[in-house]
Coordinates of N, CA and C in Angstrom, one line a residue:
M4 N 0.8 -1.2 0.0 CA 0.0 0.0 0.0 C 0.9 1.3 0.0
R5 N 0.3 2.3 -0.5 CA 1.1 3.6 -0.6 C 1.3 4.3 0.8
A6 N 2.2 5.1 0.9 CA 2.6 5.8 2.1 C 1.4 6.7 2.5
E7 N 0.7 7.3 1.5 CA -0.4 8.2 1.8 C -1.5 7.5 2.4
F8 N -1.7 6.3 2.2 CA -2.8 5.5 2.9 C -2.5 5.4 4.3
W9 N -1.3 5.0 4.7 CA -0.8 4.9 6.0 C -0.8 6.3 6.8
A10 N -0.5 7.3 6.0 CA -0.5 8.6 6.6 C -1.9 9.1 6.9
A11 N -2.9 8.7 6.1 CA -4.3 9.0 6.3 C -4.8 8.3 7.5
L12 N -4.4 7.0 7.6 CA -4.8 6.2 8.8 C -4.3 6.8 10.1
T13 N -3.1 7.3 10.0 CA -2.4 8.0 11.2 C -3.3 9.2 11.5
A14 N -3.7 10.0 10.5 CA -4.5 11.2 10.9 C -5.8 10.8 11.5
V15 N -6.4 9.7 11.0 CA -7.7 9.3 11.6 C -7.5 8.8 13.0
C16 N -6.4 8.1 13.3 CA -6.2 7.5 14.6 C -5.8 8.7 15.6
W17 N -4.9 9.7 15.2 CA -4.6 10.7 16.0 C -5.8 11.7 16.2
G18 N -6.5 12.0 15.2 CA -7.7 12.9 15.4 C -8.7 12.4 16.3
C19 N -9.1 11.0 16.0 CA -10.1 10.4 17.0 C -9.5 10.2 18.3
G20 N -8.3 9.7 18.4 CA -7.6 9.5 19.7 C -7.6 10.8 20.5
S21 N -7.3 11.9 19.9 CA -7.2 13.2 20.6 C -8.6 13.5 21.2
Y22 N -9.6 13.3 20.4 CA -11.0 13.6 20.9 C -11.3 12.8 22.2
F23 N -11.0 11.4 22.2 CA -11.4 10.7 23.3 C -10.4 10.9 24.5
E24 N -9.1 11.3 24.2 CA -8.2 11.6 25.2 C -8.7 12.9 26.0
K25 N -9.1 13.9 25.2 CA -9.7 15.1 25.8 C -10.8 14.7 26.8
R26 N -11.7 14.0 26.1 CA -12.9 13.6 27.0 C -12.6 12.8 28.1
G27 N -11.6 11.9 28.0 CA -11.2 11.0 29.2 C -10.6 11.8 30.3
V28 N -9.7 12.7 29.9 CA -9.0 13.5 30.9 C -10.0 14.5 31.6
K29 N -10.9 15.0 30.9 CA -11.8 15.9 31.5 C -12.8 15.1 32.4
L30 N -13.4 14.0 31.8 CA -14.4 13.2 32.5 C -13.8 12.7 33.8
G31 N -12.5 12.2 33.8 CA -11.9 11.6 34.9 C -11.2 12.6 35.8
G32 N -11.2 13.8 35.5 CA -10.5 14.9 36.3 C -9.0 14.5 36.5
L33 N -8.5 13.9 35.4 CA -7.1 13.5 35.4 C -6.1 14.6 35.0
S34 N -4.9 14.6 35.6 CA -4.0 15.5 35.2 C -3.4 15.1 33.8
P35 N -2.9 16.0 33.0 CA -2.3 15.7 31.7 C -1.2 14.6 31.8
I36 N -0.4 14.7 32.9 CA 0.7 13.7 33.1 C 0.1 12.3 33.3
M37 N -1.0 12.2 34.0 CA -1.6 10.9 34.3 C -2.2 10.4 33.0
G38 N -2.9 11.3 32.3 CA -3.5 10.8 30.9 C -2.3 10.3 30.0
T39 N -1.2 11.0 30.0 CA -0.1 10.6 29.2 C 0.4 9.2 29.6
T40 N 0.5 9.0 31.0 CA 1.0 7.8 31.5 C 0.0 6.6 31.1
I41 N -1.3 6.8 31.3 CA -2.2 5.8 30.9 C -2.1 5.4 29.4
R42 N -1.9 6.5 28.6 CA -1.8 6.2 27.2 C -0.5 5.5 26.9
T43 N 0.6 5.9 27.5 CA 1.9 5.3 27.2 C 2.0 3.8 27.7
V44 N 1.4 3.5 28.9 CA 1.4 2.2 29.3 C 0.6 1.2 28.4
T45 N -0.5 1.7 28.0 CA -1.4 0.9 27.1 C -0.7 0.7 25.8
S46 N -0.1 1.8 25.2 CA 0.7 1.6 24.0 C 1.9 0.7 24.2
L47 N 2.6 0.7 25.2 CA 3.7 -0.2 25.5 C 3.3 -1.6 25.5
L48 N 2.2 -1.9 26.2 CA 1.8 -3.3 26.2 C 1.4 -3.8 24.9
L49 N 0.6 -3.0 24.1 CA 0.2 -3.5 22.8 C 1.5 -3.7 21.9
L50 N 2.4 -2.6 22.0 CA 3.6 -2.7 21.1 C 4.5 -3.8 21.5
M51 N 4.6 -4.2 22.7 CA 5.4 -5.3 23.1 C 5.0 -6.5 22.5
F52 N 3.7 -6.7 22.5 CA 3.1 -7.9 21.9 C 3.2 -7.9 20.3
L53 N 2.9 -6.7 19.7 CA 3.0 -6.7 18.2 C 4.5 -6.7 17.7
S54 N 5.5 -6.3 18.5 CA 6.8 -6.2 18.0 C 7.6 -7.5 18.3
Y55 N 7.0 -8.4 19.1 CA 7.8 -9.6 19.5 C 8.5 -10.3 18.4
P56 N 8.0 -10.5 17.2 CA 8.7 -11.2 16.1 C 10.0 -10.3 15.6
F57 N 10.1 -9.1 16.0 CA 11.2 -8.2 15.5 C 12.2 -7.9 16.6
W58 N 12.1 -8.4 17.8 CA 13.0 -8.0 18.9 C 14.4 -8.4 18.6
H59 N 14.7 -9.3 17.7 CA 16.1 -9.6 17.4 C 16.8 -8.5 16.6
Q60 N 16.1 -7.6 16.1 CA 16.6 -6.4 15.3 C 17.4 -5.5 16.2
V61 N 17.0 -5.4 17.4 CA 17.7 -4.5 18.3 C 19.2 -4.9 18.5
R62 N 19.5 -6.2 18.6 CA 20.9 -6.6 18.7 C 21.8 -6.2 17.5
T63 N 21.2 -6.1 16.3 CA 22.0 -5.8 15.1 C 21.9 -4.3 14.7
A64 N 21.0 -3.6 15.3 CA 20.8 -2.2 14.8 C 22.0 -1.2 15.2
G65 N 22.6 -1.5 16.4 CA 23.7 -0.6 16.9 C 23.1 0.5 17.8
I66 N 24.0 1.0 18.6 CA 23.6 1.9 19.7 C 23.0 3.3 19.1
K67 N 23.7 3.9 18.1 CA 23.3 5.1 17.6 C 21.9 5.2 17.1
P68 N 21.4 4.3 16.2 CA 20.0 4.3 15.9 C 19.0 4.2 17.0
I69 N 19.4 3.3 18.0 CA 18.5 3.0 19.2 C 18.4 4.3 19.9
L70 N 19.5 5.0 20.2 CA 19.5 6.3 21.0 C 18.8 7.3 20.3
M71 N 18.9 7.4 18.9 CA 18.1 8.4 18.2 C 16.6 8.2 18.3
I72 N 16.2 7.0 18.2 CA 14.8 6.7 18.4 C 14.4 6.9 19.9
A73 N 15.2 6.5 20.8 CA 14.8 6.6 22.3 C 14.7 8.1 22.6
I74 N 15.7 8.9 22.3 CA 15.8 10.2 22.7 C 14.7 11.1 21.9
A75 N 14.8 11.1 20.6 CA 14.0 11.8 19.8 C 12.5 11.4 19.8
G76 N 12.3 10.1 19.6 CA 11.0 9.6 19.7 C 10.4 9.3 21.0
G77 N 11.1 8.7 21.9 CA 10.7 8.4 23.2 C 10.6 9.7 24.1
V78 N 11.6 10.4 24.2 CA 11.6 11.6 25.1 C 10.8 12.8 24.5
F79 N 11.2 13.2 23.3 CA 10.6 14.4 22.7 C 9.2 14.1 22.2
A80 N 9.1 13.3 21.2 CA 7.8 13.1 20.6 C 6.9 12.3 21.5
G81 N 7.4 11.2 22.1 CA 6.6 10.3 22.9 C 6.1 10.9 24.2
A82 N 7.1 11.3 25.1 CA 6.8 11.7 26.4 C 6.4 13.3 26.4
L83 N 7.4 14.1 26.1 CA 7.2 15.5 26.2 C 6.1 16.0 25.2
G84 N 6.1 15.6 24.0 CA 5.2 16.0 23.0 C 3.7 15.6 23.4
I85 N 3.5 14.4 24.0 CA 2.3 14.0 24.5 C 1.8 14.7 25.7
V86 N 2.8 15.0 26.6 CA 2.4 15.8 27.9 C 2.0 17.1 27.4
F87 N 2.7 17.8 26.5 CA 2.4 19.1 26.0 C 1.0 19.0 25.4
L88 N 0.7 18.0 24.6 CA -0.6 17.9 23.9 C -1.8 17.7 24.9
Y89 N -1.5 16.9 25.9 CA -2.6 16.8 27.0 C -2.8 18.0 27.7
N90 N -1.7 18.8 28.0 CA -1.9 20.1 28.6 C -2.7 21.0 27.7
A91 N -2.5 21.1 26.4 CA -3.2 21.8 25.5 C -4.6 21.4 25.4
L92 N -4.8 20.1 25.4 CA -6.2 19.5 25.3 C -7.0 19.9 26.5
K93 N -6.4 19.9 27.7 CA -7.1 20.2 28.9 C -7.5 21.6 29.0
L94 N -6.6 22.5 28.5 CA -6.8 23.9 28.6 C -7.6 24.5 27.4
G95 N -7.5 23.9 26.3 CA -8.1 24.5 25.1 C -9.1 23.7 24.4
N96 N -9.7 24.3 23.4 CA -10.7 23.6 22.6 C -10.0 22.7 21.6
L97 N -10.6 21.5 21.3 CA -10.1 20.6 20.4 C -9.9 21.2 19.0
S98 N -10.9 22.1 18.7 CA -10.9 22.8 17.4 C -9.7 23.8 17.3
T99 N -9.1 24.1 18.3 CA -8.0 25.1 18.2 C -6.6 24.3 18.4
V100 N -6.6 23.4 19.3 CA -5.4 22.6 19.7 C -5.0 21.8 18.5
L101 N -5.8 20.9 18.0 CA -5.4 20.0 17.0 C -4.9 20.7 15.7
P102 N -5.5 21.7 15.1 CA -4.9 22.4 13.9 C -3.5 22.9 14.3
I103 N -3.3 23.5 15.4 CA -2.0 24.1 15.7 C -1.0 22.9 15.8
A104 N -1.3 21.9 16.6 CA -0.3 20.8 16.8 C -0.2 19.9 15.6
F105 N -1.2 19.6 14.9 CA -1.1 18.7 13.8 C -1.0 19.4 12.5
C106 N -1.1 20.6 12.3 CA -0.8 21.4 11.1 C 0.8 21.7 11.1
L107 N 1.2 22.2 12.2 CA 2.6 22.7 12.3 C 3.6 21.5 12.4
T108 N 3.2 20.4 12.8 CA 4.1 19.2 12.9 C 4.6 18.8 11.5
P109 N 3.8 18.6 10.5 CA 4.3 18.2 9.2 C 5.1 19.4 8.5
V110 N 4.7 20.6 8.9 CA 5.5 21.7 8.3 C 7.0 21.6 8.8
L111 N 7.1 21.4 10.1 CA 8.4 21.3 10.6 C 9.2 20.1 10.1
G112 N 8.4 19.0 10.0 CA 9.0 17.8 9.4 C 9.5 18.0 7.9
V113 N 8.7 18.6 7.1 CA 9.1 18.9 5.7 C 10.2 19.8 5.6
L114 N 10.3 20.8 6.5 CA 11.5 21.7 6.5 C 12.7 21.0 7.0
L115 N 12.6 20.1 8.0 CA 13.8 19.4 8.4 C 14.3 18.4 7.3
G116 N 13.2 17.8 6.6 CA 13.6 16.9 5.5 C 14.3 17.7 4.5
A117 N 13.9 18.8 4.1 CA 14.6 19.6 3.0 C 15.9 20.1 3.5
L118 N 16.0 20.6 4.7 CA 17.3 21.2 5.2 C 18.3 20.2 5.6
L119 N 17.9 19.1 6.2 CA 18.9 18.2 6.8 C 19.1 16.9 6.0
L120 N 18.0 16.4 5.3 CA 18.0 15.3 4.5 C 18.2 15.6 3.0
R121 N 18.2 16.9 2.7 CA 18.3 17.4 1.4 C 17.3 16.8 0.4
E122 N 16.0 16.7 0.9 CA 14.9 16.3 0.1 C 14.5 17.5 -0.8
K123 N 14.3 17.3 -2.0 CA 13.9 18.3 -2.9 C 12.4 18.6 -2.8
L124 N 12.1 19.9 -2.7 CA 10.7 20.3 -2.6 C 10.4 21.1 -3.9
A125 N 9.2 20.9 -4.5 CA 8.7 21.6 -5.6 C 8.0 22.9 -5.1
F126 N 7.9 23.8 -5.9 CA 7.3 25.1 -5.6 C 5.9 24.9 -5.0
I127 N 5.1 24.0 -5.5 CA 3.8 23.9 -4.9 C 3.8 23.3 -3.5
Q128 N 4.9 22.6 -3.1 CA 5.0 22.2 -1.7 C 5.3 23.3 -0.8
Y129 N 6.1 24.3 -1.3 CA 6.3 25.5 -0.5 C 5.0 26.3 -0.3
V130 N 4.1 26.3 -1.4 CA 2.8 26.9 -1.2 C 2.0 26.2 -0.2
G131 N 2.1 24.9 -0.3 CA 1.3 24.1 0.8 C 1.8 24.4 2.1
I132 N 3.0 24.5 2.3 CA 3.6 24.8 3.6 C 3.0 26.2 4.2
A133 N 3.0 27.2 3.3 CA 2.5 28.5 3.6 C 1.0 28.4 3.9
L134 N 0.2 27.7 3.1 CA -1.2 27.6 3.3 C -1.4 26.8 4.7
T135 N -0.7 25.8 5.0 CA -0.8 25.1 6.2 C -0.6 26.0 7.4
I136 N 0.4 26.8 7.4 CA 0.7 27.7 8.5 C -0.4 28.8 8.5
A137 N -0.8 29.3 7.5 CA -1.9 30.2 7.4 C -3.2 29.6 8.0
G138 N -3.5 28.4 7.6 CA -4.6 27.7 8.1 C -4.6 27.5 9.6
A139 N -3.5 27.2 10.2 CA -3.3 27.0 11.6 C -3.4 28.4 12.3
A140 N -2.9 29.4 11.8 CA -2.9 30.7 12.3 C -4.4 31.2 12.3
I141 N -5.1 31.1 11.2 CA -6.4 31.6 11.2 C -7.4 30.8 12.1
T142 N -7.1 29.5 12.2 CA -7.9 28.7 13.1 C -7.7 29.1 14.6
A143 N -6.4 29.4 15.0 CA -6.1 29.9 16.3 C -6.6 31.3 16.6
Y144 N -6.5 32.1 15.6 CA -6.8 33.5 15.8 C -8.4 33.7 15.9
F145 N -9.1 33.0 15.2 CA -10.5 33.1 15.1 C -11.3 32.1 16.1
A146 N -10.6 31.5 17.0 CA -11.1 30.5 17.9 C -12.1 31.2 18.9

């Protein structure tokens, strides 16, 4: 299947997940850090089961890739990013928080890909970046 299919499924999972996370934190009177912990423990249990056939890959991967994933993915995206998202969800409206968080995320990713990975961008992609930033700004400003 194409990468775009998986990206669309990601958006569905994250959009729907954020809705229920906001409702759960509010309904349970939970702190954002507790919501993050519940989410992470649940994810860990499921991923440990699903990844079992691939555990041997850790031995051959080397320390640098493991640290890159652990620090960037585990600390920044996984822990801090989710704690910040839960704080935003607790304090703000879903209609404001999600566009800012999930519109600006791909913009930063595309720019990092272009600058650090030397990925080539077409003019229309730069237009898309500008429109995405404008859309997030308009959504936040008129909330």
